[in-house]
Amino acid sequence: FVEVTLNYGFEALGSGNYSGHIKTTFTNLNAQPASTPVPVAPPCSSDNNDIVMVMDTSLSMLDPWTGGANRQSKLVQTAHTFIKKLKLSAAGNHVAIVGFNASARTYSGFTSNMVTADNAIDAMVTSQGTQYAKGIDEAGNVLKSARPSANHVVIFMSDGLDNDTQDQKYSDSANGPYVFGALSRINNLNDLYSVGINPNSDNMSLLSNMPRGVGFFSDAKSPGALQQAYDGIAAMISCQ
């Protein structure tokens, strides 16, 4: 239905003369109000990703978390589930495992073998220190062997404040100190995702500024939130 509204008006011109005008308004009574578009999730990037999982193995990861288990055991459980979601294959997704504390170690280079990746996750050893830049530099070293045709991804996870401040090797005045200097040294990184376990105001600021490409920061205050964070990353980087 259409509603028509007529508005009459008159204007005195002098000497007894008037000018009249009519304003006509049409209203479509069937029209629906404009709605806010529903965001559409971006398509997954591909099933051809070389993914480096960089995981905090500092002593604080042995602290108890919700449910009585420690943070390390929950991370290991989540990492195993994440690997399964990647659907590793020779021509598809490959994954590498890096742990860091006061130093960094590659537990597995890129592999499409789920057993190899799972064993590397189980082999991670905790020790003192939380030096983000060493973990990032180790990821950069691993990425040197990445397939040129693959999408290059780093997933960085920590539960503590970066304490790299005494190691001048990682100071980079041109690109910001420590972790940002390390990031600047990786020349074939496409996307970086960061995850904070129980992040406080100090390390949240750093972790939330680390993502690159389509990556994002996830605040995991509980084991369930940690699983959701990695599920979200899996959905973004791999066709499900």
Tab-separated table of C-alpha atoms in Angstrom:
chain	number	residue	atom	x	y	z
A	1	PHE	CA	0.000	0.000	0.000
A	2	VAL	CA	1.037	3.602	-0.649
A	3	GLU	CA	0.001	6.471	1.585
A	4	VAL	CA	-0.216	9.906	-0.085
A	5	THR	CA	-0.015	13.069	2.023
A	6	LEU	CA	-0.941	16.450	0.542
A	7	ASN	CA	0.211	19.624	2.295
A	8	TYR	CA	-1.226	22.939	1.161
A	9	GLY	CA	0.473	26.312	1.653
A	10	PHE	CA	-0.244	29.910	0.602
A	11	GLU	CA	2.053	32.913	0.394
A	12	ALA	CA	0.799	36.521	0.225
A	13	LEU	CA	2.224	38.404	-2.770
A	14	GLY	CA	0.590	41.792	-2.049
A	15	SER	CA	-2.312	43.658	-3.761
A	16	GLY	CA	-4.679	40.870	-2.753
A	17	ASN	CA	-2.808	38.197	-4.706
A	18	TYR	CA	-1.653	34.862	-3.282
A	19	SER	CA	0.595	32.086	-4.479
A	20	GLY	CA	-0.364	28.535	-3.536
A	21	HIS	CA	1.758	25.381	-3.409
A	22	ILE	CA	1.103	21.717	-2.740
A	23	LYS	CA	3.675	19.300	-1.261
A	24	THR	CA	2.997	15.655	-1.993
A	25	THR	CA	4.586	12.889	0.095
A	26	PHE	CA	4.440	9.212	-0.888
A	27	THR	CA	5.020	6.544	1.778
A	28	ASN	CA	5.390	2.840	0.964
A	29	LEU	CA	3.661	1.098	3.851
A	30	ASN	CA	4.996	-2.295	2.766
A	31	ALA	CA	8.644	-1.253	2.925
A	32	GLN	CA	10.741	-3.011	5.562
A	33	PRO	CA	13.095	-1.010	7.773
A	34	ALA	CA	16.730	-1.143	6.742
A	35	SER	CA	18.627	-3.841	8.603
A	36	THR	CA	22.267	-4.025	9.603
A	37	PRO	CA	24.096	-6.473	7.334
A	38	VAL	CA	25.072	-9.699	9.087
A	39	PRO	CA	28.862	-10.055	8.993
A	40	VAL	CA	29.980	-12.912	6.803
A	41	ALA	CA	32.977	-14.901	7.978
A	42	PRO	CA	35.860	-14.669	5.524
A	43	PRO	CA	36.561	-17.839	3.563
A	44	CYS	CA	39.342	-20.022	4.864
A	45	SER	CA	42.660	-19.109	3.312
A	46	SER	CA	43.500	-22.538	1.937
A	47	ASP	CA	44.409	-26.082	2.816
A	48	ASN	CA	48.016	-25.246	1.984
A	49	ASN	CA	49.471	-23.714	5.142
A	50	ASP	CA	52.855	-24.085	6.817
A	51	ILE	CA	52.038	-23.401	10.473
A	52	VAL	CA	54.531	-22.866	13.305
A	53	MET	CA	53.014	-23.355	16.764
A	54	VAL	CA	55.145	-21.343	19.215
A	55	MET	CA	54.246	-22.284	22.795
A	56	ASP	CA	55.363	-20.933	26.159
A	57	THR	CA	57.183	-23.619	28.176
A	58	SER	CA	58.130	-21.441	31.156
A	59	LEU	CA	57.739	-22.738	34.708
A	60	SER	CA	54.528	-20.766	35.245
A	61	MET	CA	52.850	-23.118	32.772
A	62	LEU	CA	52.930	-25.671	35.598
A	63	ASP	CA	50.677	-23.448	37.742
A	64	PRO	CA	47.219	-24.922	38.440
A	65	TRP	CA	44.339	-23.715	36.326
A	66	THR	CA	40.582	-24.117	36.396
A	67	GLY	CA	39.610	-27.694	37.192
A	68	GLY	CA	42.839	-28.552	39.016
A	69	ALA	CA	45.006	-29.396	35.985
A	70	ASN	CA	47.968	-27.156	35.220
A	71	ARG	CA	48.205	-24.805	32.260
A	72	GLN	CA	50.730	-26.970	30.436
A	73	SER	CA	48.484	-30.040	30.422
A	74	LYS	CA	45.550	-27.986	29.155
A	75	LEU	CA	47.716	-26.467	26.427
A	76	VAL	CA	48.936	-29.907	25.350
A	77	GLN	CA	45.370	-31.191	25.205
A	78	THR	CA	44.265	-28.162	23.178
A	79	ALA	CA	47.246	-28.437	20.823
A	80	HIS	CA	46.436	-32.087	20.063
A	81	THR	CA	42.848	-31.140	19.192
A	82	PHE	CA	44.088	-28.271	17.037
A	83	ILE	CA	46.438	-30.562	15.084
A	84	LYS	CA	43.550	-32.906	14.367
A	85	LYS	CA	41.445	-30.055	12.992
A	86	LEU	CA	44.217	-29.082	10.569
A	87	LYS	CA	43.811	-32.363	8.650
A	88	LEU	CA	47.504	-32.602	7.859
A	89	SER	CA	48.491	-34.031	4.486
A	90	ALA	CA	51.556	-34.132	2.243
A	91	ALA	CA	50.016	-31.754	-0.291
A	92	GLY	CA	48.037	-29.750	2.290
A	93	ASN	CA	48.711	-28.384	5.762
A	94	HIS	CA	52.050	-28.875	7.507
A	95	VAL	CA	52.826	-27.967	11.117
A	96	ALA	CA	55.988	-27.328	13.173
A	97	ILE	CA	56.315	-27.239	16.977
A	98	VAL	CA	58.457	-24.689	18.866
A	99	GLY	CA	58.717	-24.229	22.639
A	100	PHE	CA	60.330	-21.273	24.387
A	101	ASN	CA	61.318	-20.167	27.877
A	102	ALA	CA	64.756	-18.584	28.535
A	103	SER	CA	65.739	-20.217	25.247
A	104	ALA	CA	63.834	-21.674	22.306
A	105	ARG	CA	63.774	-25.144	20.817
A	106	THR	CA	62.249	-26.684	17.717
A	107	TYR	CA	60.634	-29.951	18.763
A	108	SER	CA	59.555	-30.730	15.206
A	109	GLY	CA	60.143	-29.055	11.874
A	110	PHE	CA	57.356	-28.961	9.317
A	111	THR	CA	55.545	-32.265	9.079
A	112	SER	CA	52.299	-33.612	7.666
A	113	ASN	CA	52.448	-36.624	9.981
A	114	MET	CA	50.029	-36.250	12.891
A	115	VAL	CA	51.884	-38.772	15.068
A	116	THR	CA	55.135	-36.834	14.645
A	117	ALA	CA	53.409	-33.571	15.548
A	118	ASP	CA	51.622	-35.096	18.554
A	119	ASN	CA	54.862	-36.630	19.850
A	120	ALA	CA	56.601	-33.258	19.537
A	121	ILE	CA	53.865	-31.585	21.581
A	122	ASP	CA	54.158	-34.261	24.297
A	123	ALA	CA	57.950	-33.833	24.379
A	124	MET	CA	57.883	-30.138	25.347
A	125	VAL	CA	59.853	-29.439	28.538
A	126	THR	CA	59.277	-26.522	30.905
A	127	SER	CA	62.095	-24.366	32.262
A	128	GLN	CA	62.682	-20.908	33.714
A	129	GLY	CA	62.232	-17.720	31.687
A	130	THR	CA	59.803	-16.198	29.194
A	131	GLN	CA	61.657	-14.657	26.286
A	132	TYR	CA	59.197	-13.945	23.494
A	133	ALA	CA	61.773	-12.851	20.925
A	134	LYS	CA	63.688	-16.096	21.145
A	135	GLY	CA	60.493	-17.981	20.359
A	136	ILE	CA	59.785	-15.665	17.416
A	137	ASP	CA	63.340	-15.961	16.105
A	138	GLU	CA	63.119	-19.743	16.305
A	139	ALA	CA	59.847	-19.609	14.346
A	140	GLY	CA	61.653	-17.496	11.752
A	141	ASN	CA	64.352	-20.132	11.463
A	142	VAL	CA	61.728	-22.839	10.944
A	143	LEU	CA	59.964	-20.747	8.297
A	144	LYS	CA	63.157	-20.719	6.230
A	145	SER	CA	62.249	-24.281	5.236
A	146	ALA	CA	58.602	-23.457	4.486
A	147	ARG	CA	57.174	-24.247	1.071
A	148	PRO	CA	57.215	-21.108	-1.111
A	149	SER	CA	53.696	-21.832	-2.358
A	150	ALA	CA	52.214	-22.232	1.140
A	151	ASN	CA	50.623	-19.635	3.401
A	152	HIS	CA	53.095	-19.035	6.244
A	153	VAL	CA	51.488	-18.844	9.697
A	154	VAL	CA	52.773	-18.430	13.258
A	155	ILE	CA	50.595	-19.071	16.316
A	156	PHE	CA	52.243	-17.567	19.408
A	157	MET	CA	51.015	-18.457	22.908
A	158	SER	CA	52.220	-17.268	26.326
A	159	ASP	CA	50.959	-17.071	29.888
A	160	GLY	CA	53.520	-14.600	31.191
A	161	LEU	CA	55.205	-11.256	30.847
A	162	ASP	CA	58.077	-11.105	28.382
A	163	ASN	CA	61.361	-10.812	30.293
A	164	ASP	CA	63.711	-10.341	27.347
A	165	THR	CA	64.787	-6.899	28.544
A	166	GLN	CA	68.328	-7.920	29.545
A	167	ASP	CA	69.232	-9.623	26.256
A	168	GLN	CA	70.666	-6.910	23.997
A	169	LYS	CA	70.850	-9.297	21.045
A	170	TYR	CA	67.126	-8.772	20.634
A	171	SER	CA	67.137	-4.981	20.810
A	172	ASP	CA	66.218	-3.379	17.486
A	173	SER	CA	65.960	0.402	17.640
A	174	ALA	CA	64.567	0.680	14.109
A	175	ASN	CA	61.606	-1.654	14.661
A	176	GLY	CA	61.004	-1.537	18.387
A	177	PRO	CA	62.784	-3.607	21.030
A	178	TYR	CA	62.935	-7.358	21.436
A	179	VAL	CA	59.850	-9.109	20.076
A	180	PHE	CA	59.080	-6.550	17.367
A	181	GLY	CA	62.683	-6.613	16.264
A	182	ALA	CA	62.398	-10.394	15.997
A	183	LEU	CA	59.198	-10.111	13.981
A	184	SER	CA	60.878	-7.691	11.592
A	185	ARG	CA	63.521	-10.308	10.841
A	186	ILE	CA	60.984	-12.781	9.424
A	187	ASN	CA	60.606	-11.859	5.769
A	188	ASN	CA	58.183	-14.610	4.718
A	189	LEU	CA	55.507	-14.380	7.421
A	190	ASN	CA	51.910	-14.004	6.181
A	191	ASP	CA	49.781	-14.288	9.321
A	192	LEU	CA	50.463	-14.281	13.056
A	193	TYR	CA	47.922	-15.164	15.735
A	194	SER	CA	48.605	-14.568	19.429
A	195	VAL	CA	46.980	-16.240	22.434
A	196	GLY	CA	47.306	-15.156	26.061
A	197	ILE	CA	46.587	-17.525	28.942
A	198	ASN	CA	45.310	-15.474	31.882
A	199	PRO	CA	46.871	-12.326	30.361
A	200	ASN	CA	47.391	-9.335	32.639
A	201	SER	CA	47.579	-5.723	31.575
A	202	ASP	CA	51.319	-5.967	30.919
A	203	ASN	CA	51.562	-8.934	28.589
A	204	MET	CA	48.115	-8.334	27.049
A	205	SER	CA	49.388	-5.059	25.613
A	206	LEU	CA	52.301	-6.829	23.949
A	207	LEU	CA	50.390	-9.913	22.788
A	208	SER	CA	47.527	-7.863	21.352
A	209	ASN	CA	49.960	-5.873	19.190
A	210	MET	CA	51.754	-8.890	17.764
A	211	PRO	CA	49.208	-10.194	15.164
A	212	ARG	CA	50.076	-9.800	11.489
A	213	GLY	CA	48.069	-10.307	8.303
A	214	VAL	CA	44.597	-11.679	9.090
A	215	GLY	CA	45.768	-12.871	12.512
A	216	PHE	CA	44.150	-11.777	15.769
A	217	PHE	CA	44.727	-11.828	19.533
A	218	SER	CA	42.716	-14.166	21.784
A	219	ASP	CA	42.359	-13.672	25.533
A	220	ALA	CA	42.067	-17.150	27.106
A	221	LYS	CA	41.064	-16.793	30.749
A	222	SER	CA	39.932	-20.418	31.076
A	223	PRO	CA	40.660	-23.824	29.500
A	224	GLY	CA	37.405	-23.557	27.567
A	225	ALA	CA	38.403	-20.151	26.223
A	226	LEU	CA	41.791	-21.570	25.217
A	227	GLN	CA	40.107	-24.316	23.198
A	228	GLN	CA	37.773	-21.771	21.599
A	229	ALA	CA	40.752	-19.599	20.653
A	230	TYR	CA	42.511	-22.421	18.838
A	231	ASP	CA	39.248	-23.595	17.251
A	232	GLY	CA	38.777	-20.082	15.863
A	233	ILE	CA	42.299	-20.027	14.490
A	234	ALA	CA	41.823	-23.445	12.872
A	235	ALA	CA	38.660	-22.199	11.187
A	236	MET	CA	40.482	-19.149	9.829
A	237	ILE	CA	43.576	-20.824	8.457
A	238	SER	CA	42.295	-24.176	7.237
A	239	CYS	CA	39.260	-25.259	5.226
A	240	GLN	CA	37.028	-27.226	7.567
